[in-house]
Each structure stands twice: as C-alpha cells, then as structure tokens.
Short mmCIF file of C-alpha atoms in Angstrom, two decimals:
data_model
loop_
_atom_site.label_atom_id
_atom_site.label_comp_id
_atom_site.label_asym_id
_atom_site.label_seq_id
_atom_site.Cartn_x
_atom_site.Cartn_y
_atom_site.Cartn_z
CA MET P 1 2.51 -16.91 -10.40
CA ALA P 2 2.62 -13.10 -10.73
CA PRO P 3 5.94 -11.66 -11.99
CA THR P 4 8.23 -10.08 -9.39
CA PRO P 5 7.83 -6.27 -9.51
CA VAL P 6 10.69 -4.27 -10.95
CA THR P 7 12.87 -2.70 -8.25
CA VAL P 8 13.36 1.06 -8.54
CA ALA P 9 15.70 3.52 -6.81
CA VAL P 10 15.88 7.31 -7.03
CA ALA P 11 19.13 9.30 -6.90
CA GLY P 12 18.43 12.91 -5.94
CA VAL P 13 15.26 13.34 -3.91
CA HIS P 14 14.95 17.11 -3.52
CA GLY P 15 13.59 19.67 -5.99
CA HIS P 16 12.51 17.89 -9.17
CA GLY P 17 13.59 14.60 -7.61
CA ALA P 18 10.78 14.88 -5.04
CA GLY P 19 8.30 14.47 -7.90
CA HIS P 20 10.03 11.25 -8.93
CA VAL P 21 9.82 9.97 -5.35
CA ARG P 22 6.06 10.60 -5.26
CA HIS P 23 5.57 8.97 -8.66
CA VAL P 24 7.53 5.83 -7.77
CA ALA P 25 5.70 5.59 -4.45
CA ARG P 26 2.38 5.69 -6.33
CA LEU P 27 3.48 2.97 -8.75
CA ALA P 28 4.65 0.89 -5.78
CA ALA P 29 1.28 1.28 -4.09
CA GLU P 30 -0.33 0.00 -7.31
CA GLY P 31 1.98 -3.03 -7.31
CA ARG P 32 3.70 -2.01 -10.55
CA VAL P 33 7.16 -1.61 -8.99
CA ARG P 34 8.98 -2.13 -5.70
CA PHE P 35 10.48 1.11 -4.35
CA VAL P 36 13.67 -0.10 -2.66
CA ALA P 37 15.97 2.86 -1.99
CA VAL P 38 16.97 6.48 -2.49
CA ALA P 39 20.37 8.18 -2.56
CA ASP P 40 21.03 11.76 -1.54
CA PRO P 41 23.70 13.40 0.63
CA THR P 42 20.90 15.40 2.28
CA PRO P 43 18.46 12.91 3.80
CA PRO P 44 14.81 13.26 2.75
CA GLY P 45 12.04 14.13 5.15
CA ASP P 46 9.13 11.95 6.17
CA GLU P 47 7.68 11.61 2.67
CA LEU P 48 9.35 8.24 1.95
CA PRO P 49 7.45 4.98 2.46
CA PRO P 50 8.78 3.30 5.62
CA ASP P 51 10.45 0.35 3.85
CA VAL P 52 12.58 2.49 1.49
CA ALA P 53 16.28 2.47 2.40
CA VAL P 54 18.29 5.72 2.38
CA TYR P 55 21.93 6.03 1.29
CA PRO P 56 24.21 9.08 1.01
CA GLY P 57 25.32 8.23 -2.53
CA LEU P 58 24.40 6.05 -5.48
CA GLY P 59 27.58 4.01 -5.15
CA GLU P 60 26.67 2.96 -1.62
CA LEU P 61 23.11 2.21 -2.72
CA LEU P 62 24.12 -0.02 -5.63
CA ALA P 63 26.64 -1.87 -3.46
CA ALA P 64 23.91 -2.74 -0.96
CA VAL P 65 20.74 -3.18 -3.02
CA GLU P 66 19.93 -4.96 -6.28
CA VAL P 67 18.13 -2.44 -8.49
CA ASP P 68 16.47 -2.86 -11.90
CA VAL P 69 15.80 0.82 -12.67
CA VAL P 70 17.57 3.92 -11.36
CA ILE P 71 16.08 7.39 -11.72
CA ILE P 72 18.77 10.09 -11.72
CA SER P 73 17.63 13.59 -10.77
CA THR P 74 20.87 15.11 -9.53
CA PRO P 75 22.98 18.18 -10.46
CA ILE P 76 23.78 18.43 -14.18
CA GLN P 77 27.51 17.76 -13.81
CA THR P 78 26.80 14.42 -12.08
CA HIS P 79 24.44 13.00 -14.72
CA VAL P 80 26.96 11.10 -16.82
CA PRO P 81 29.11 9.57 -14.04
CA LEU P 82 26.06 8.46 -12.06
CA ALA P 83 24.31 7.09 -15.15
CA GLU P 84 27.45 5.11 -16.03
CA LEU P 85 27.57 3.74 -12.48
CA ALA P 86 23.96 2.58 -12.71
CA LEU P 87 24.25 1.12 -16.20
CA ARG P 88 27.40 -0.84 -15.36
CA SER P 89 25.62 -2.25 -12.31
CA GLY P 90 23.07 -3.79 -14.69
CA ALA P 91 20.27 -1.29 -14.16
CA ASP P 92 18.27 0.62 -16.72
CA VAL P 93 18.19 4.39 -16.25
CA LEU P 94 15.77 7.28 -16.42
CA LEU P 95 18.14 10.26 -16.66
CA GLU P 96 16.92 13.80 -16.12
CA LYS P 97 17.66 16.48 -18.68
CA PRO P 98 20.01 17.85 -19.81
CA PRO P 99 21.55 14.39 -20.24
CA ALA P 100 25.16 15.62 -20.43
CA ALA P 101 27.11 18.84 -19.95
CA SER P 102 29.24 18.35 -23.07
CA LEU P 103 29.28 16.45 -26.33
CA ALA P 104 32.29 14.42 -25.15
CA GLU P 105 30.33 13.31 -22.08
CA PHE P 106 27.36 12.44 -24.28
CA GLU P 107 29.48 10.30 -26.59
CA HIS P 108 31.09 8.56 -23.62
CA LEU P 109 27.76 7.62 -22.07
CA LEU P 110 26.45 6.50 -25.46
CA SER P 111 29.36 4.06 -25.66
CA VAL P 112 28.55 2.81 -22.13
CA ILE P 113 24.94 2.17 -23.15
CA GLU P 114 26.14 0.22 -26.18
CA ASP P 115 28.70 -1.74 -24.10
CA THR P 116 26.24 -2.70 -21.37
CA GLY P 117 23.19 -3.28 -23.56
CA ARG P 118 21.08 -1.44 -20.98
CA SER P 119 18.40 1.15 -21.68
CA CYS P 120 18.63 4.86 -20.93
CA GLN P 121 15.59 7.08 -21.22
CA VAL P 122 16.05 10.87 -20.92
CA GLY P 123 13.54 12.95 -18.97
CA PHE P 124 12.29 15.08 -21.85
CA GLN P 125 8.61 14.79 -20.93
CA VAL P 126 7.63 16.38 -24.24
CA ALA P 127 8.63 13.09 -25.92
CA GLY P 128 5.68 11.51 -24.13
CA SER P 129 3.27 14.12 -25.46
CA LEU P 130 0.83 12.80 -28.06
CA ALA P 131 0.47 16.41 -29.21
CA ALA P 132 4.20 16.66 -29.99
CA ARG P 133 4.26 13.25 -31.68
CA THR P 134 1.21 14.15 -33.75
CA LEU P 135 2.88 17.37 -34.87
CA ALA P 136 6.03 15.44 -35.82
CA SER P 137 3.87 13.21 -38.02
CA VAL P 138 2.17 16.23 -39.59
CA VAL P 139 5.56 17.75 -40.45
CA ALA P 140 6.87 14.43 -41.81
CA ASP P 141 3.88 13.77 -44.07
CA GLY P 142 3.95 17.26 -45.61
CA SER P 143 0.51 18.37 -44.39
CA LEU P 144 1.91 21.85 -43.61
CA GLY P 145 3.68 22.06 -46.97
CA ASP P 146 7.30 23.13 -47.14
CA VAL P 147 8.54 24.01 -43.66
CA ARG P 148 10.13 27.46 -43.61
CA GLY P 149 11.37 26.89 -40.09
CA ILE P 150 10.48 26.14 -36.49
CA GLY P 151 10.44 28.73 -33.72
CA ALA P 152 10.36 28.08 -29.99
CA VAL P 153 9.17 30.73 -27.54
CA GLY P 154 9.72 30.73 -23.78
CA THR P 155 8.99 33.64 -21.44
CA TRP P 156 9.11 32.75 -17.75
CA VAL P 157 9.91 34.42 -14.44
CA ARG P 158 12.63 33.26 -12.08
CA THR P 159 13.52 34.99 -8.82
CA ALA P 160 16.80 35.16 -6.91
CA GLN P 161 15.71 32.06 -4.99
CA TYR P 162 15.90 30.01 -8.21
CA TRP P 163 19.52 30.98 -8.80
CA GLN P 164 20.45 30.37 -5.14
CA ARG P 165 18.79 26.95 -4.79
CA ALA P 166 22.06 25.07 -5.30
CA ARG P 167 25.78 25.76 -5.76
CA TRP P 168 25.61 24.77 -9.43
CA ALA P 169 22.58 26.92 -10.32
CA GLY P 170 23.38 29.64 -12.83
CA ARG P 171 26.93 28.36 -13.28
CA ARG P 172 28.82 27.55 -16.45
CA THR P 173 31.44 25.61 -14.49
CA LEU P 174 31.83 24.57 -10.88
CA ASP P 175 35.12 23.53 -9.31
CA GLY P 176 36.59 23.17 -12.79
CA VAL P 177 33.78 20.91 -14.05
CA ASP P 178 31.35 21.86 -16.82
CA VAL P 179 27.81 22.56 -15.57
CA VAL P 180 26.33 24.62 -18.45
CA ASP P 181 23.23 25.71 -16.57
CA GLY P 182 21.11 28.49 -18.05
CA ALA P 183 17.88 29.28 -19.84
CA VAL P 184 18.74 27.40 -23.04
CA THR P 185 20.09 24.22 -21.51
CA ASN P 186 17.95 23.67 -18.42
CA PRO P 187 14.52 25.31 -17.80
CA PHE P 188 13.83 25.68 -21.53
CA ALA P 189 15.68 22.55 -22.63
CA HIS P 190 12.29 21.09 -23.57
CA ALA P 191 11.70 23.87 -26.11
CA THR P 192 14.75 23.12 -28.26
CA ALA P 193 14.45 19.36 -27.76
CA ALA P 194 10.79 19.48 -28.83
CA ALA P 195 11.59 21.49 -31.94
CA LEU P 196 14.29 19.01 -32.98
CA MET P 197 12.00 16.07 -32.27
CA ILE P 198 9.22 17.62 -34.37
CA ASP P 199 11.67 18.11 -37.23
CA GLY P 200 12.78 14.47 -36.96
CA SER P 201 16.29 15.67 -36.13
CA GLY P 202 16.96 14.43 -32.61
CA ARG P 203 20.31 12.73 -33.26
CA ALA P 204 23.68 14.45 -33.03
CA GLU P 205 24.53 13.90 -36.70
CA GLN P 206 21.25 15.53 -37.73
CA VAL P 207 22.33 18.95 -36.41
CA THR P 208 24.68 20.67 -38.84
CA SER P 209 25.21 24.05 -37.14
CA VAL P 210 24.35 25.97 -33.96
CA GLU P 211 24.61 29.74 -33.40
CA THR P 212 24.22 31.27 -29.95
CA ASP P 213 23.17 34.75 -28.79
CA LEU P 214 23.43 34.73 -24.99
CA TYR P 215 22.65 37.46 -22.44
CA ARG P 216 21.97 37.85 -18.74
CA ALA P 217 20.20 40.31 -16.48
CA ASN P 218 20.86 38.39 -13.25
CA PRO P 219 24.24 38.41 -11.45
CA ILE P 220 25.05 34.87 -12.63
CA GLU P 221 27.55 33.19 -14.95
CA ALA P 222 24.93 31.57 -17.18
CA ASP P 223 22.41 32.99 -19.65
CA ASP P 224 18.88 34.00 -18.69
CA THR P 225 17.78 35.71 -21.94
CA SER P 226 18.98 34.03 -25.11
CA ALA P 227 18.40 32.90 -28.65
CA VAL P 228 19.94 29.96 -30.45
CA ARG P 229 19.64 29.04 -34.11
CA VAL P 230 20.05 25.46 -35.25
CA VAL P 231 20.17 24.18 -38.83
CA THR P 232 19.36 20.50 -39.30
CA SER P 233 20.43 18.08 -41.99
CA ARG P 234 16.87 18.29 -43.36
CA GLY P 235 17.58 21.95 -44.09
CA THR P 236 15.24 23.21 -41.37
CA THR P 237 16.09 26.36 -39.42
CA VAL P 238 15.14 26.14 -35.74
CA VAL P 239 15.27 29.25 -33.54
CA ALA P 240 14.62 29.11 -29.80
CA ALA P 241 14.09 32.54 -28.21
CA LEU P 242 13.93 32.39 -24.43
CA THR P 243 13.93 34.50 -21.29
CA LEU P 244 13.60 34.00 -17.55
CA CYS P 245 13.18 37.77 -17.10
CA ALA P 246 9.63 38.24 -18.38
CA GLU P 247 7.00 40.61 -17.02
CA VAL P 248 4.55 37.83 -16.15
CA ASN P 249 4.83 34.07 -15.70
CA ASP P 250 1.52 32.86 -17.14
CA ARG P 251 2.50 32.40 -20.78
CA GLU P 252 2.98 28.83 -21.91
CA PRO P 253 6.11 27.95 -23.90
CA MET P 254 5.33 27.28 -27.55
CA VAL P 255 6.88 25.56 -30.53
CA ILE P 256 5.70 27.10 -33.80
CA VAL P 257 6.06 25.39 -37.19
CA HIS P 258 5.98 27.78 -40.16
CA GLY P 259 4.79 25.93 -43.27
CA SER P 260 3.89 26.99 -46.82
CA ARG P 261 0.35 25.63 -46.36
CA GLY P 262 -0.17 26.62 -42.77
CA ARG P 263 1.11 26.91 -39.26
CA ALA P 264 1.16 24.77 -36.12
CA VAL P 265 1.46 25.90 -32.52
CA LEU P 266 2.34 23.34 -29.84
CA ARG P 267 1.90 24.41 -26.22
CA TYR P 268 4.02 21.64 -24.85
CA THR P 269 3.42 22.06 -21.12
CA SER P 270 -0.34 21.50 -21.60
CA ASP P 271 -0.23 19.19 -24.67
CA GLN P 272 -2.37 21.48 -26.82
CA LEU P 273 -1.88 21.53 -30.58
CA GLU P 274 -3.35 24.22 -32.83
CA LEU P 275 -3.16 23.41 -36.54
CA THR P 276 -4.00 25.79 -39.35
CA VAL P 277 -3.87 24.19 -42.78
CA ASP P 278 -5.24 25.88 -45.91
CA GLY P 279 -7.11 28.38 -43.74
CA GLN P 280 -8.83 25.78 -41.53
CA THR P 281 -7.90 25.73 -37.83
CA THR P 282 -8.28 22.93 -35.30
CA ASN P 283 -7.31 23.06 -31.63
CA THR P 284 -6.90 19.71 -29.89
CA GLN P 285 -6.00 18.69 -26.35
CA TYR P 286 -3.91 15.50 -26.18
CA GLU P 287 -2.84 13.06 -23.48
CA ARG P 288 0.71 12.31 -22.42
CA ASP P 289 2.51 9.00 -21.85
CA ASP P 290 4.67 8.70 -18.75
CA LEU P 291 8.39 8.18 -19.42
CA LEU P 292 9.04 5.91 -16.44
CA GLU P 293 6.08 3.70 -17.27
CA ASN P 294 7.25 3.59 -20.89
CA LEU P 295 10.70 2.45 -19.68
CA LEU P 296 9.04 -0.27 -17.60
CA ASP P 297 7.00 -1.38 -20.61
CA HIS P 298 10.18 -1.46 -22.72
CA ARG P 299 11.91 -3.64 -20.10
CA ALA P 300 8.98 -6.07 -20.18
CA ASP P 301 8.76 -6.07 -23.99
CA PRO P 302 11.74 -4.68 -25.96
CA THR P 303 9.53 -4.26 -29.03
CA VAL P 304 7.92 -1.33 -27.18
CA PRO P 305 10.13 1.62 -28.22
CA LEU P 306 11.51 4.09 -25.74
CA LEU P 307 9.92 7.51 -26.17
CA ALA P 308 13.10 9.47 -25.35
CA PRO P 309 16.09 7.16 -25.94
CA PHE P 310 19.47 8.66 -25.08
CA VAL P 311 20.71 8.53 -28.67
CA GLU P 312 17.83 10.76 -29.81
CA THR P 313 19.00 13.58 -27.53
CA GLY P 314 22.34 14.06 -29.30
CA GLY P 315 21.00 16.96 -31.35
CA PHE P 316 20.02 18.80 -28.19
CA THR P 317 23.44 18.02 -26.72
CA ARG P 318 25.04 19.75 -29.70
CA VAL P 319 23.13 22.85 -28.59
CA VAL P 320 24.47 22.37 -25.04
CA GLU P 321 27.98 22.06 -26.50
CA ALA P 322 27.57 25.31 -28.45
CA VAL P 323 26.46 27.11 -25.28
CA ARG P 324 29.36 25.58 -23.36
CA LEU P 325 31.91 26.81 -25.90
CA ALA P 326 30.31 30.23 -26.44
CA PRO P 327 31.71 33.36 -24.79
CA PRO P 328 30.11 34.20 -21.44
CA PRO P 329 26.67 35.82 -21.78
CA ARG P 330 26.73 39.58 -22.29
CA GLU P 331 25.31 41.63 -19.44
CA ILE P 332 22.08 43.46 -20.30
CA PRO P 333 22.44 47.21 -19.60
CA ALA P 334 20.93 48.32 -16.29
CA ALA P 335 18.83 50.95 -18.06
CA LEU P 336 16.85 48.16 -19.75
CA ILE P 337 16.12 46.28 -16.51
CA ARG P 338 13.42 46.94 -13.92
CA TRP P 339 13.82 45.12 -10.63
CA ASP P 340 10.81 43.80 -8.76
CA GLY P 341 10.49 42.26 -5.27
CA GLU P 342 12.87 41.97 -2.34
CA GLY P 343 15.29 39.40 -1.00
CA LEU P 344 14.85 35.93 -2.48
CA ASP P 345 11.78 37.18 -4.39
CA ARG P 346 13.79 39.86 -6.22
CA ARG P 347 13.82 39.47 -10.01
CA PRO P 348 14.78 41.45 -13.12
CA ILE P 349 12.30 42.36 -15.86
CA VAL P 350 13.92 43.10 -19.21
CA ALA P 351 12.13 45.87 -21.09
CA ASP P 352 9.83 44.56 -23.89
CA VAL P 353 11.54 41.17 -23.79
CA GLU P 354 8.34 39.30 -24.69
CA LYS P 355 8.05 41.32 -27.91
CA TRP P 356 11.60 40.53 -29.00
CA VAL P 357 11.28 36.85 -28.11
CA ALA P 358 8.13 36.59 -30.26
CA ARG P 359 9.83 38.38 -33.17
CA ALA P 360 12.86 36.13 -33.06
CA ALA P 361 10.72 32.98 -33.22
CA GLU P 362 8.58 34.43 -36.01
CA ASP P 363 11.44 35.77 -38.13
CA LEU P 364 13.80 32.88 -37.26
CA SER P 365 16.39 35.49 -36.29
CA LEU P 366 18.77 36.02 -33.40
CA PHE P 367 18.28 38.98 -31.06
CA ARG P 368 21.38 40.72 -32.41
CA GLU P 369 20.07 40.46 -35.99
CA LEU P 370 16.84 42.16 -34.89
CA SER P 371 18.82 44.87 -33.05
CA ALA P 372 17.05 44.18 -29.79
CA PRO P 373 17.94 47.05 -27.43
CA TRP P 374 20.24 45.01 -25.17
CA THR P 375 22.39 43.84 -28.13
CA THR P 376 23.56 47.24 -29.43
#
C-alpha cells in the first residue's frame, strides 16, 4: 500500500507566498503531498486548486484541519508566533526569512523547536545551492589558503511600490512591535546568510561582533543603502555592502571570498561559482535543491539533514539584532540623489553607489571608513 501523502498548508498566499502556493500545487499534482488549506486574511484569487480550504488565520486553519507541514510566508513580525502555533500543533514548518525580528524571539522559537521535537527549515534558498555548499567546502579544506575575509555585494532597484506594498514594508517597528525590515535584513538577507554559511559560522555563538552603517534615500524608517561588518569566531571578517538605490537592476548579488591563494565569486541567485586558485580560473554552473522537498525528505528519513535548520540561522539573527538596536538610518543628502520615474514607479538613485558598494566588499570596510560621500 502506498504511503499517505504528507498534508501541507500555506500561511500567507500573496507576494512571495503565491510562489509557495504554486509549488505546493505542483507537488500535489505529482502525488508527493496533499495540499489541504491556506490561511490569509485577504482571500486568494482563483489560483487555488478547488479542494483547498481557505481560512482567515492560521489558528482557525489548524483547529479545523490536520496538517503535517505548514509553510509560513507572512509579515516578518508574525513569523515567530505563527511558527510556534504550527509547531505546537504537531506540524513541521518551512519558515520564510528573516526567521525572527529579534534575538530574543529567535531564542524563544529555538526553545519551542526543542520542546516539541518538530523540524523548522528557514527559507534561505541559498542553503539549497550546490554552488554555495561547494564553496563552503572549498573554504573549509583550505583550497583558497588563508581567508582574508568575505565580502557580499548587492545592488538592486526598488520603486515606491515596493515600500508601499504592505503596512510593515520599510518599517523598523509597527504598532509597537519589532519589524526590522530593510535592505540588510530582508531583500539582501541571503547575502549575509550565505557569507556566514560559507564561513561555517551560521550559529548565533559563532558571531562575535556586528557593526552597522545604515542609510536611506527613500522616505522610510528602514535602511535602503547599508554596510554591516561581522566578525566570526573563526576570525573571519564578513562585510555585506548593499543598496536598493542602484542605477540599474541587472547585476547579480555576489559573495566574494578573499583568500591568500585565490578568490571565489558566488553569484547566488543563479548558482554560479567562479574559482581562481593559484592563477587558474574555473566557472561552474550548479543545481539547487528545493527546501520544501528537503524538509519532506527529512520527515520521511531523519538521517537526511535539513539544508537550512533554524539553529543555523542564529548568526544571521545576530545581524538582525544589531540592525534592530542601531540608531535609525541616516538620511542621504538630497544633492547625492537623482529621482527617476513617477508615482509608484518613482525611485531614488544614489550617486556612484555601485562603486562604493564594490569598494566596501573588496576592502572589507564600512561606507563611513571609506568616506563615501553620503557619510560625511
């Protein structure tokens, strides 16, 4: 007799959550899972399969339906309470990033995971990248020599529509609750998380210090142009230099490992790894493992390790905590900003920001140490 398919529900079906809905529907069509329900205060459109139940909240869903796996793709400030609700109901969880808005929340949910014995995978897709895992092995085995540091580069474009897509977007707090949205913690969360993973320093205790250098060009509370510097217990310096106010949007984010014998460049959105060791360069395209399917495999056979277990995102959460506790981002002077577009397409372009982002990642320095124009 064939095993009964795992039942899956999705909390949060709009925005990024819509991708989860499509993915679960595909797995259901293949017979891998049974898609039983979704929860969202705003009902979805016609994209749901006809036999999927709809509830206004996860509490109502879990009270009515027995669920094996819950995918949580909801506002940042709801991640921990909803994940706890699902875990205590007996479900395993795929939790979107960032996993928590504070270190205290992270530690609380870690204790819930330990108490319930359930599994919680975090939606850092880079953990599924064979390119990123190969680079982590290269760093660990010393092929690049002594690692001087790791730089992460992100230069994207976001318009006014991005910051107006939800009440919590671009907010540090909302209704007295920590949100900690912004370039470092949300759109470019993968950059810092990937750098820590590559260093083998994903856990909270493996991050010894975090410095922040936060700025904004948009009329928001959160940062949109920032650098953070992390020092790990291995002695590695990690600098992520990031902006959502770039000139163009076609540059892939990169994680760059600076070694005494060479250099590695990971383009983590396309799973490309360029390695230069002792003057010889290789450029390889890798595949990527799916995090939900990995969670399903782990449920079926616990000897299959989770690719992005919650505990391995503590180092990244220390970065979130540093951003949370930092002073509000400094406003970039108007003279250094050119505005493009109208209405919801309006966006700021910070003068020469790509150049300063690249320098920060190469020199492992903060913007203020380089005297970038908006810092003086």
